C-alpha cells in the first residue's frame, strides 16, 4: 500500500483506505527543510507509475496551496511552494482516478461515473433517476468516519437532484441506499467510492 517514507516536517496523521486505495497524510510543514515529501505509490493499487491519480494539497482549513511534484518510478516527490517562513499544517490526499462502476442493491441497479472536474462541480453528486419509482428511496452520503453528509430522496418521477458535500478532507465516501417500508427506512445496501474533491459524479438508479 502507499505510504510516506520521507516527510518534510512532522507527520500528525497517515491513513490508507483499503476500499478506495486513497492515501491521506497530514503533517506540520517545516520551512527549514528544503527536501520534498516523498510518497511511495503502489503501482497496482494507486496507478503510481501511470500518473493516473488525483493529488490535492490543502491547509487545515481546506484551502488549496501551491506545490510542485516530480516522480521517479513509484516514488512521488512533493514540494510545498507556499510561504516558506510559516509552519503550516498541510493535508495531502492522493486518490486513484475514479473508475465507473455498477452495483446491484435489492431490486435496483445503481451505476456511477465521474462527470467533470471543474470549480463549479466541486465535491458534488448528481443523482439521475432512470425510472418512475413506486418506492420511497434515500441515498445517504457518508464519510469514512460514518458521519452523514447529505441525503437525496427519490419518489415517483423525481427529477435529478444534487448533493453537495461540505469541504471535508477525507479520502473516500460511502453511498448508503435505503427504502421506506411502512414508516421506517430500511437499509438495502451500500457501495464505496473515492474522494470527491474537485469532481462531480453522476449516479443513475434503475429498476433491475
PDB file of C-alpha atoms in Angstrom:
ATOM      1  CA  UNK A   1       0.000   0.000   0.000  1.00  0.00           C
ATOM      2  CA  UNK A   2       1.009   3.633  -0.380  1.00  0.00           C
ATOM      3  CA  UNK A   3       2.882   5.345   2.452  1.00  0.00           C
ATOM      4  CA  UNK A   4       5.176   8.332   3.128  1.00  0.00           C
ATOM      5  CA  UNK A   5       8.778   7.238   3.835  1.00  0.00           C
ATOM      6  CA  UNK A   6      10.017  10.868   3.893  1.00  0.00           C
ATOM      7  CA  UNK A   7       8.061  13.831   5.283  1.00  0.00           C
ATOM      8  CA  UNK A   8       9.286  17.439   5.144  1.00  0.00           C
ATOM      9  CA  UNK A   9       8.098  18.179   8.656  1.00  0.00           C
ATOM     10  CA  UNK A  10       6.309  16.394  11.470  1.00  0.00           C
ATOM     11  CA  UNK A  11       3.632  13.874  10.383  1.00  0.00           C
ATOM     12  CA  UNK A  12       0.460  14.007  12.502  1.00  0.00           C
ATOM     13  CA  UNK A  13      -1.751  11.564  10.595  1.00  0.00           C
ATOM     14  CA  UNK A  14      -1.312   8.947   7.889  1.00  0.00           C
ATOM     15  CA  UNK A  15      -4.196   6.882   6.531  1.00  0.00           C
ATOM     16  CA  UNK A  16      -4.907   4.431   3.733  1.00  0.00           C
ATOM     17  CA  UNK A  17      -8.393   3.437   2.587  1.00  0.00           C
ATOM     18  CA  UNK A  18      -8.330  -0.222   1.548  1.00  0.00           C
ATOM     19  CA  UNK A  19     -11.634   0.124  -0.364  1.00  0.00           C
ATOM     20  CA  UNK A  20     -10.791   3.196  -2.462  1.00  0.00           C
ATOM     21  CA  UNK A  21      -6.955   2.850  -2.381  1.00  0.00           C
ATOM     22  CA  UNK A  22      -6.783   6.525  -1.418  1.00  0.00           C
ATOM     23  CA  UNK A  23      -3.859   7.754   0.664  1.00  0.00           C
ATOM     24  CA  UNK A  24      -4.028  10.639   3.126  1.00  0.00           C
ATOM     25  CA  UNK A  25      -1.266  12.436   5.003  1.00  0.00           C
ATOM     26  CA  UNK A  26      -1.350  15.360   7.411  1.00  0.00           C
ATOM     27  CA  UNK A  27       1.881  16.968   8.562  1.00  0.00           C
ATOM     28  CA  UNK A  28       3.269  20.122  10.125  1.00  0.00           C
ATOM     29  CA  UNK A  29       5.407  21.613   7.380  1.00  0.00           C
ATOM     30  CA  UNK A  30       8.908  22.648   8.490  1.00  0.00           C
ATOM     31  CA  UNK A  31      10.148  25.594   6.356  1.00  0.00           C
ATOM     32  CA  UNK A  32      13.767  24.858   7.270  1.00  0.00           C
ATOM     33  CA  UNK A  33      13.623  21.530   5.424  1.00  0.00           C
ATOM     34  CA  UNK A  34      14.354  22.028   1.733  1.00  0.00           C
ATOM     35  CA  UNK A  35      13.872  18.392   0.694  1.00  0.00           C
ATOM     36  CA  UNK A  36      10.441  17.330  -0.623  1.00  0.00           C
ATOM     37  CA  UNK A  37       7.947  14.984   0.967  1.00  0.00           C
ATOM     38  CA  UNK A  38       8.141  11.586  -0.721  1.00  0.00           C
ATOM     39  CA  UNK A  39       5.219   9.209  -1.192  1.00  0.00           C
ATOM     40  CA  UNK A  40       5.539   5.612  -2.321  1.00  0.00           C
ATOM     41  CA  UNK A  41       2.635   4.864  -4.679  1.00  0.00           C
ATOM     42  CA  UNK A  42       1.892   1.193  -5.159  1.00  0.00           C
ATOM     43  CA  UNK A  43       1.628   0.655  -8.921  1.00  0.00           C
ATOM     44  CA  UNK A  44      -1.146  -1.924  -8.685  1.00  0.00           C
ATOM     45  CA  UNK A  45      -3.392  -0.111  -6.233  1.00  0.00           C
ATOM     46  CA  UNK A  46      -2.657   3.566  -6.900  1.00  0.00           C
ATOM     47  CA  UNK A  47      -1.727   3.631 -10.613  1.00  0.00           C
ATOM     48  CA  UNK A  48       1.511   5.041  -9.295  1.00  0.00           C
ATOM     49  CA  UNK A  49       3.667   4.766 -12.407  1.00  0.00           C
ATOM     50  CA  UNK A  50       0.928   5.859 -14.814  1.00  0.00           C
ATOM     51  CA  UNK A  51       0.304   9.304 -13.252  1.00  0.00           C
ATOM     52  CA  UNK A  52      -3.323   8.196 -13.123  1.00  0.00           C
ATOM     53  CA  UNK A  53      -4.255   9.686  -9.782  1.00  0.00           C
ATOM     54  CA  UNK A  54      -5.525  12.917  -8.269  1.00  0.00           C
ATOM     55  CA  UNK A  55      -3.392  14.895  -5.824  1.00  0.00           C
ATOM     56  CA  UNK A  56      -4.763  17.585  -3.526  1.00  0.00           C
ATOM     57  CA  UNK A  57      -2.692  19.584  -1.031  1.00  0.00           C
ATOM     58  CA  UNK A  58      -4.552  21.871   1.368  1.00  0.00           C
ATOM     59  CA  UNK A  59      -4.171  23.674   4.671  1.00  0.00           C
ATOM     60  CA  UNK A  60      -6.034  22.501   7.773  1.00  0.00           C
ATOM     61  CA  UNK A  61      -8.867  24.859   6.744  1.00  0.00           C
ATOM     62  CA  UNK A  62      -9.263  23.140   3.370  1.00  0.00           C
ATOM     63  CA  UNK A  63      -7.600  25.910   1.334  1.00  0.00           C
ATOM     64  CA  UNK A  64      -5.594  24.623  -1.624  1.00  0.00           C
ATOM     65  CA  UNK A  65      -1.893  25.533  -1.581  1.00  0.00           C
ATOM     66  CA  UNK A  66       0.750  25.632  -4.344  1.00  0.00           C
ATOM     67  CA  UNK A  67       3.179  22.768  -4.832  1.00  0.00           C
ATOM     68  CA  UNK A  68       5.376  21.100  -7.394  1.00  0.00           C
ATOM     69  CA  UNK A  69       5.791  17.387  -7.979  1.00  0.00           C
ATOM     70  CA  UNK A  70       8.269  15.076  -9.639  1.00  0.00           C
ATOM     71  CA  UNK A  71       8.139  11.325  -9.971  1.00  0.00           C
ATOM     72  CA  UNK A  72      10.828   8.677 -10.053  1.00  0.00           C
ATOM     73  CA  UNK A  73       9.231   5.280 -10.671  1.00  0.00           C
ATOM     74  CA  UNK A  74       6.815   4.666  -7.823  1.00  0.00           C
ATOM     75  CA  UNK A  75       8.225   7.473  -5.688  1.00  0.00           C
ATOM     76  CA  UNK A  76       6.290  10.754  -5.844  1.00  0.00           C
ATOM     77  CA  UNK A  77       8.154  13.836  -4.562  1.00  0.00           C
ATOM     78  CA  UNK A  78       6.001  16.794  -3.482  1.00  0.00           C
ATOM     79  CA  UNK A  79       7.422  20.215  -2.677  1.00  0.00           C
ATOM     80  CA  UNK A  80       5.271  22.809  -0.916  1.00  0.00           C
ATOM     81  CA  UNK A  81       5.925  26.180  -2.595  1.00  0.00           C
ATOM     82  CA  UNK A  82       3.856  28.456  -0.372  1.00  0.00           C
ATOM     83  CA  UNK A  83       5.108  30.850   2.302  1.00  0.00           C
ATOM     84  CA  UNK A  84       8.472  29.380   3.297  1.00  0.00           C
ATOM     85  CA  UNK A  85       8.524  31.323   6.582  1.00  0.00           C
ATOM     86  CA  UNK A  86       5.482  29.642   8.115  1.00  0.00           C
ATOM     87  CA  UNK A  87       4.971  26.310   9.840  1.00  0.00           C
ATOM     88  CA  UNK A  88       1.768  25.245   8.081  1.00  0.00           C
ATOM     89  CA  UNK A  89      -0.359  22.206   8.877  1.00  0.00           C
ATOM     90  CA  UNK A  90      -0.853  20.562   5.490  1.00  0.00           C
ATOM     91  CA  UNK A  91      -3.214  17.809   4.394  1.00  0.00           C
ATOM     92  CA  UNK A  92      -2.449  15.679   1.359  1.00  0.00           C
ATOM     93  CA  UNK A  93      -4.906  13.345  -0.385  1.00  0.00           C
ATOM     94  CA  UNK A  94      -3.917  11.053  -3.265  1.00  0.00           C
ATOM     95  CA  UNK A  95      -6.768   9.184  -4.936  1.00  0.00           C
ATOM     96  CA  UNK A  96      -6.603   6.847  -7.959  1.00  0.00           C
ATOM     97  CA  UNK A  97      -8.733   8.128 -10.821  1.00  0.00           C
ATOM     98  CA  UNK A  98     -12.343   7.153 -10.323  1.00  0.00           C
ATOM     99  CA  UNK A  99     -13.464   4.095 -12.287  1.00  0.00           C
ATOM    100  CA  UNK A 100     -17.075   3.864 -13.476  1.00  0.00           C
ATOM    101  CA  UNK A 101     -18.905   1.039 -11.814  1.00  0.00           C
ATOM    102  CA  UNK A 102     -22.208  -0.639 -11.189  1.00  0.00           C
ATOM    103  CA  UNK A 103     -23.749  -2.315  -8.181  1.00  0.00           C
ATOM    104  CA  UNK A 104     -26.983  -4.231  -7.598  1.00  0.00           C
ATOM    105  CA  UNK A 105     -28.878  -3.436  -4.421  1.00  0.00           C
ATOM    106  CA  UNK A 106     -32.215  -5.090  -3.686  1.00  0.00           C
ATOM    107  CA  UNK A 107     -34.167  -4.708  -6.971  1.00  0.00           C
ATOM    108  CA  UNK A 108     -32.227  -1.677  -8.177  1.00  0.00           C
ATOM    109  CA  UNK A 109     -29.217  -1.181 -10.430  1.00  0.00           C
ATOM    110  CA  UNK A 110     -27.037   1.740  -9.423  1.00  0.00           C
ATOM    111  CA  UNK A 111     -24.393   2.883 -11.901  1.00  0.00           C
ATOM    112  CA  UNK A 112     -21.940   5.709 -11.286  1.00  0.00           C
ATOM    113  CA  UNK A 113     -19.243   7.596 -13.146  1.00  0.00           C
ATOM    114  CA  UNK A 114     -17.083  10.681 -12.931  1.00  0.00           C
ATOM    115  CA  UNK A 115     -18.664  13.608 -14.776  1.00  0.00           C
ATOM    116  CA  UNK A 116     -16.295  16.547 -14.607  1.00  0.00           C
ATOM    117  CA  UNK A 117     -13.512  18.291 -12.766  1.00  0.00           C
ATOM    118  CA  UNK A 118     -14.384  21.975 -12.548  1.00  0.00           C
ATOM    119  CA  UNK A 119     -14.632  24.516  -9.762  1.00  0.00           C
ATOM    120  CA  UNK A 120     -18.398  24.688 -10.246  1.00  0.00           C
ATOM    121  CA  UNK A 121     -18.633  20.918  -9.792  1.00  0.00           C
ATOM    122  CA  UNK A 122     -16.570  20.862  -6.606  1.00  0.00           C
ATOM    123  CA  UNK A 123     -17.467  17.862  -4.437  1.00  0.00           C
ATOM    124  CA  UNK A 124     -20.914  17.339  -5.929  1.00  0.00           C
ATOM    125  CA  UNK A 125     -23.036  14.282  -6.633  1.00  0.00           C
ATOM    126  CA  UNK A 126     -25.895  14.369  -9.151  1.00  0.00           C
ATOM    127  CA  UNK A 127     -28.486  11.621  -8.820  1.00  0.00           C
ATOM    128  CA  UNK A 128     -30.363  10.758 -12.025  1.00  0.00           C
ATOM    129  CA  UNK A 129     -33.424   8.515 -11.545  1.00  0.00           C
ATOM    130  CA  UNK A 130     -33.768   6.218 -14.540  1.00  0.00           C
ATOM    131  CA  UNK A 131     -37.316   5.089 -13.781  1.00  0.00           C
ATOM    132  CA  UNK A 132     -40.537   6.149 -12.128  1.00  0.00           C
ATOM    133  CA  UNK A 133     -40.255   4.787  -8.599  1.00  0.00           C
ATOM    134  CA  UNK A 134     -43.169   3.334  -6.712  1.00  0.00           C
ATOM    135  CA  UNK A 135     -40.968   3.095  -3.626  1.00  0.00           C
ATOM    136  CA  UNK A 136     -39.550   5.849  -1.451  1.00  0.00           C
ATOM    137  CA  UNK A 137     -35.763   5.709  -1.732  1.00  0.00           C
ATOM    138  CA  UNK A 138     -32.981   7.567   0.027  1.00  0.00           C
ATOM    139  CA  UNK A 139     -29.314   7.870  -0.869  1.00  0.00           C
ATOM    140  CA  UNK A 140     -27.207   8.923   2.094  1.00  0.00           C
ATOM    141  CA  UNK A 141     -23.673  10.160   1.549  1.00  0.00           C
ATOM    142  CA  UNK A 142     -21.428   9.065   4.433  1.00  0.00           C
ATOM    143  CA  UNK A 143     -17.806   9.928   5.101  1.00  0.00           C
ATOM    144  CA  UNK A 144     -15.231   7.304   6.094  1.00  0.00           C
ATOM    145  CA  UNK A 145     -15.872   8.035   9.765  1.00  0.00           C
ATOM    146  CA  UNK A 146     -19.588   7.210   9.466  1.00  0.00           C
ATOM    147  CA  UNK A 147     -20.928  10.784   9.523  1.00  0.00           C
ATOM    148  CA  UNK A 148     -23.902  11.555   7.258  1.00  0.00           C
ATOM    149  CA  UNK A 149     -23.044  14.466   4.967  1.00  0.00           C
ATOM    150  CA  UNK A 150     -26.227  14.801   2.940  1.00  0.00           C
ATOM    151  CA  UNK A 151     -29.316  12.919   1.747  1.00  0.00           C
ATOM    152  CA  UNK A 152     -31.122  12.643  -1.596  1.00  0.00           C
ATOM    153  CA  UNK A 153     -34.713  11.329  -1.619  1.00  0.00           C
ATOM    154  CA  UNK A 154     -36.379   9.723  -4.630  1.00  0.00           C
ATOM    155  CA  UNK A 155     -40.069   9.017  -5.229  1.00  0.00           C
ATOM    156  CA  UNK A 156     -42.174   8.734  -8.370  1.00  0.00           C
ATOM    157  CA  UNK A 157     -40.782  10.637 -11.342  1.00  0.00           C
ATOM    158  CA  UNK A 158     -38.363  12.614  -9.182  1.00  0.00           C
ATOM    159  CA  UNK A 159     -36.134  14.944 -11.221  1.00  0.00           C
ATOM    160  CA  UNK A 160     -32.384  14.748 -10.816  1.00  0.00           C
ATOM    161  CA  UNK A 161     -31.104  16.031  -7.503  1.00  0.00           C
ATOM    162  CA  UNK A 162     -27.721  17.320  -6.449  1.00  0.00           C
ATOM    163  CA  UNK A 163     -25.946  16.547  -3.214  1.00  0.00           C
ATOM    164  CA  UNK A 164     -23.020  18.830  -2.429  1.00  0.00           C
ATOM    165  CA  UNK A 165     -20.651  17.806   0.319  1.00  0.00           C
ATOM    166  CA  UNK A 166     -19.075  20.143   2.857  1.00  0.00           C
ATOM    167  CA  UNK A 167     -15.321  20.823   2.472  1.00  0.00           C
ATOM    168  CA  UNK A 168     -14.096  17.732   4.269  1.00  0.00           C
ATOM    169  CA  UNK A 169     -10.609  16.281   3.844  1.00  0.00           C
ATOM    170  CA  UNK A 170     -11.262  12.552   3.799  1.00  0.00           C
ATOM    171  CA  UNK A 171     -10.083  10.026   1.208  1.00  0.00           C
ATOM    172  CA  UNK A 172     -13.354   8.263   0.472  1.00  0.00           C
ATOM    173  CA  UNK A 173     -17.113   8.135   0.819  1.00  0.00           C
ATOM    174  CA  UNK A 174     -19.884   5.568   1.101  1.00  0.00           C
ATOM    175  CA  UNK A 175     -23.322   5.771  -0.518  1.00  0.00           C
ATOM    176  CA  UNK A 176     -25.977   4.024   1.574  1.00  0.00           C
ATOM    177  CA  UNK A 177     -29.291   3.140  -0.066  1.00  0.00           C
ATOM    178  CA  UNK A 178     -32.483   2.979   1.995  1.00  0.00           C
ATOM    179  CA  UNK A 179     -36.066   2.055   1.094  1.00  0.00           C
ATOM    180  CA  UNK A 180     -39.083   3.139   3.116  1.00  0.00           C
ATOM    181  CA  UNK A 181     -41.080   0.167   4.396  1.00  0.00           C
ATOM    182  CA  UNK A 182     -44.207   1.217   6.277  1.00  0.00           C
ATOM    183  CA  UNK A 183     -42.935   4.054   8.500  1.00  0.00           C
ATOM    184  CA  UNK A 184     -39.285   3.047   8.668  1.00  0.00           C
ATOM    185  CA  UNK A 185     -36.242   3.483   6.454  1.00  0.00           C
ATOM    186  CA  UNK A 186     -34.620   0.090   5.843  1.00  0.00           C
ATOM    187  CA  UNK A 187     -31.044  -0.104   4.581  1.00  0.00           C
ATOM    188  CA  UNK A 188     -30.765  -2.141   1.368  1.00  0.00           C
ATOM    189  CA  UNK A 189     -27.035  -1.876   0.767  1.00  0.00           C
ATOM    190  CA  UNK A 190     -24.073   0.400   0.234  1.00  0.00           C
ATOM    191  CA  UNK A 191     -21.085   0.977  -2.022  1.00  0.00           C
ATOM    192  CA  UNK A 192     -17.859   2.906  -1.636  1.00  0.00           C
ATOM    193  CA  UNK A 193     -16.276   5.500  -3.872  1.00  0.00           C
ATOM    194  CA  UNK A 194     -13.173   7.661  -3.874  1.00  0.00           C
ATOM    195  CA  UNK A 195     -12.672  11.240  -2.772  1.00  0.00           C
ATOM    196  CA  UNK A 196     -14.944  13.851  -4.327  1.00  0.00           C
ATOM    197  CA  UNK A 197     -12.562  16.809  -4.123  1.00  0.00           C
ATOM    198  CA  UNK A 198     -12.863  18.783  -7.347  1.00  0.00           C
ATOM    199  CA  UNK A 199     -15.172  16.296  -9.045  1.00  0.00           C
ATOM    200  CA  UNK A 200     -18.785  15.820  -9.948  1.00  0.00           C
ATOM    201  CA  UNK A 201     -20.180  12.289 -10.023  1.00  0.00           C
ATOM    202  CA  UNK A 202     -23.302  11.027 -11.747  1.00  0.00           C
ATOM    203  CA  UNK A 203     -25.289   8.254 -10.108  1.00  0.00           C
ATOM    204  CA  UNK A 204     -28.070   6.655 -12.140  1.00  0.00           C
ATOM    205  CA  UNK A 205     -30.691   4.425 -10.488  1.00  0.00           C
ATOM    206  CA  UNK A 206     -32.834   1.963 -12.433  1.00  0.00           C
ATOM    207  CA  UNK A 207     -35.170  -0.860 -11.527  1.00  0.00           C
ATOM    208  CA  UNK A 208     -33.412  -4.200 -12.057  1.00  0.00           C
TER     209      UNK A 208
END
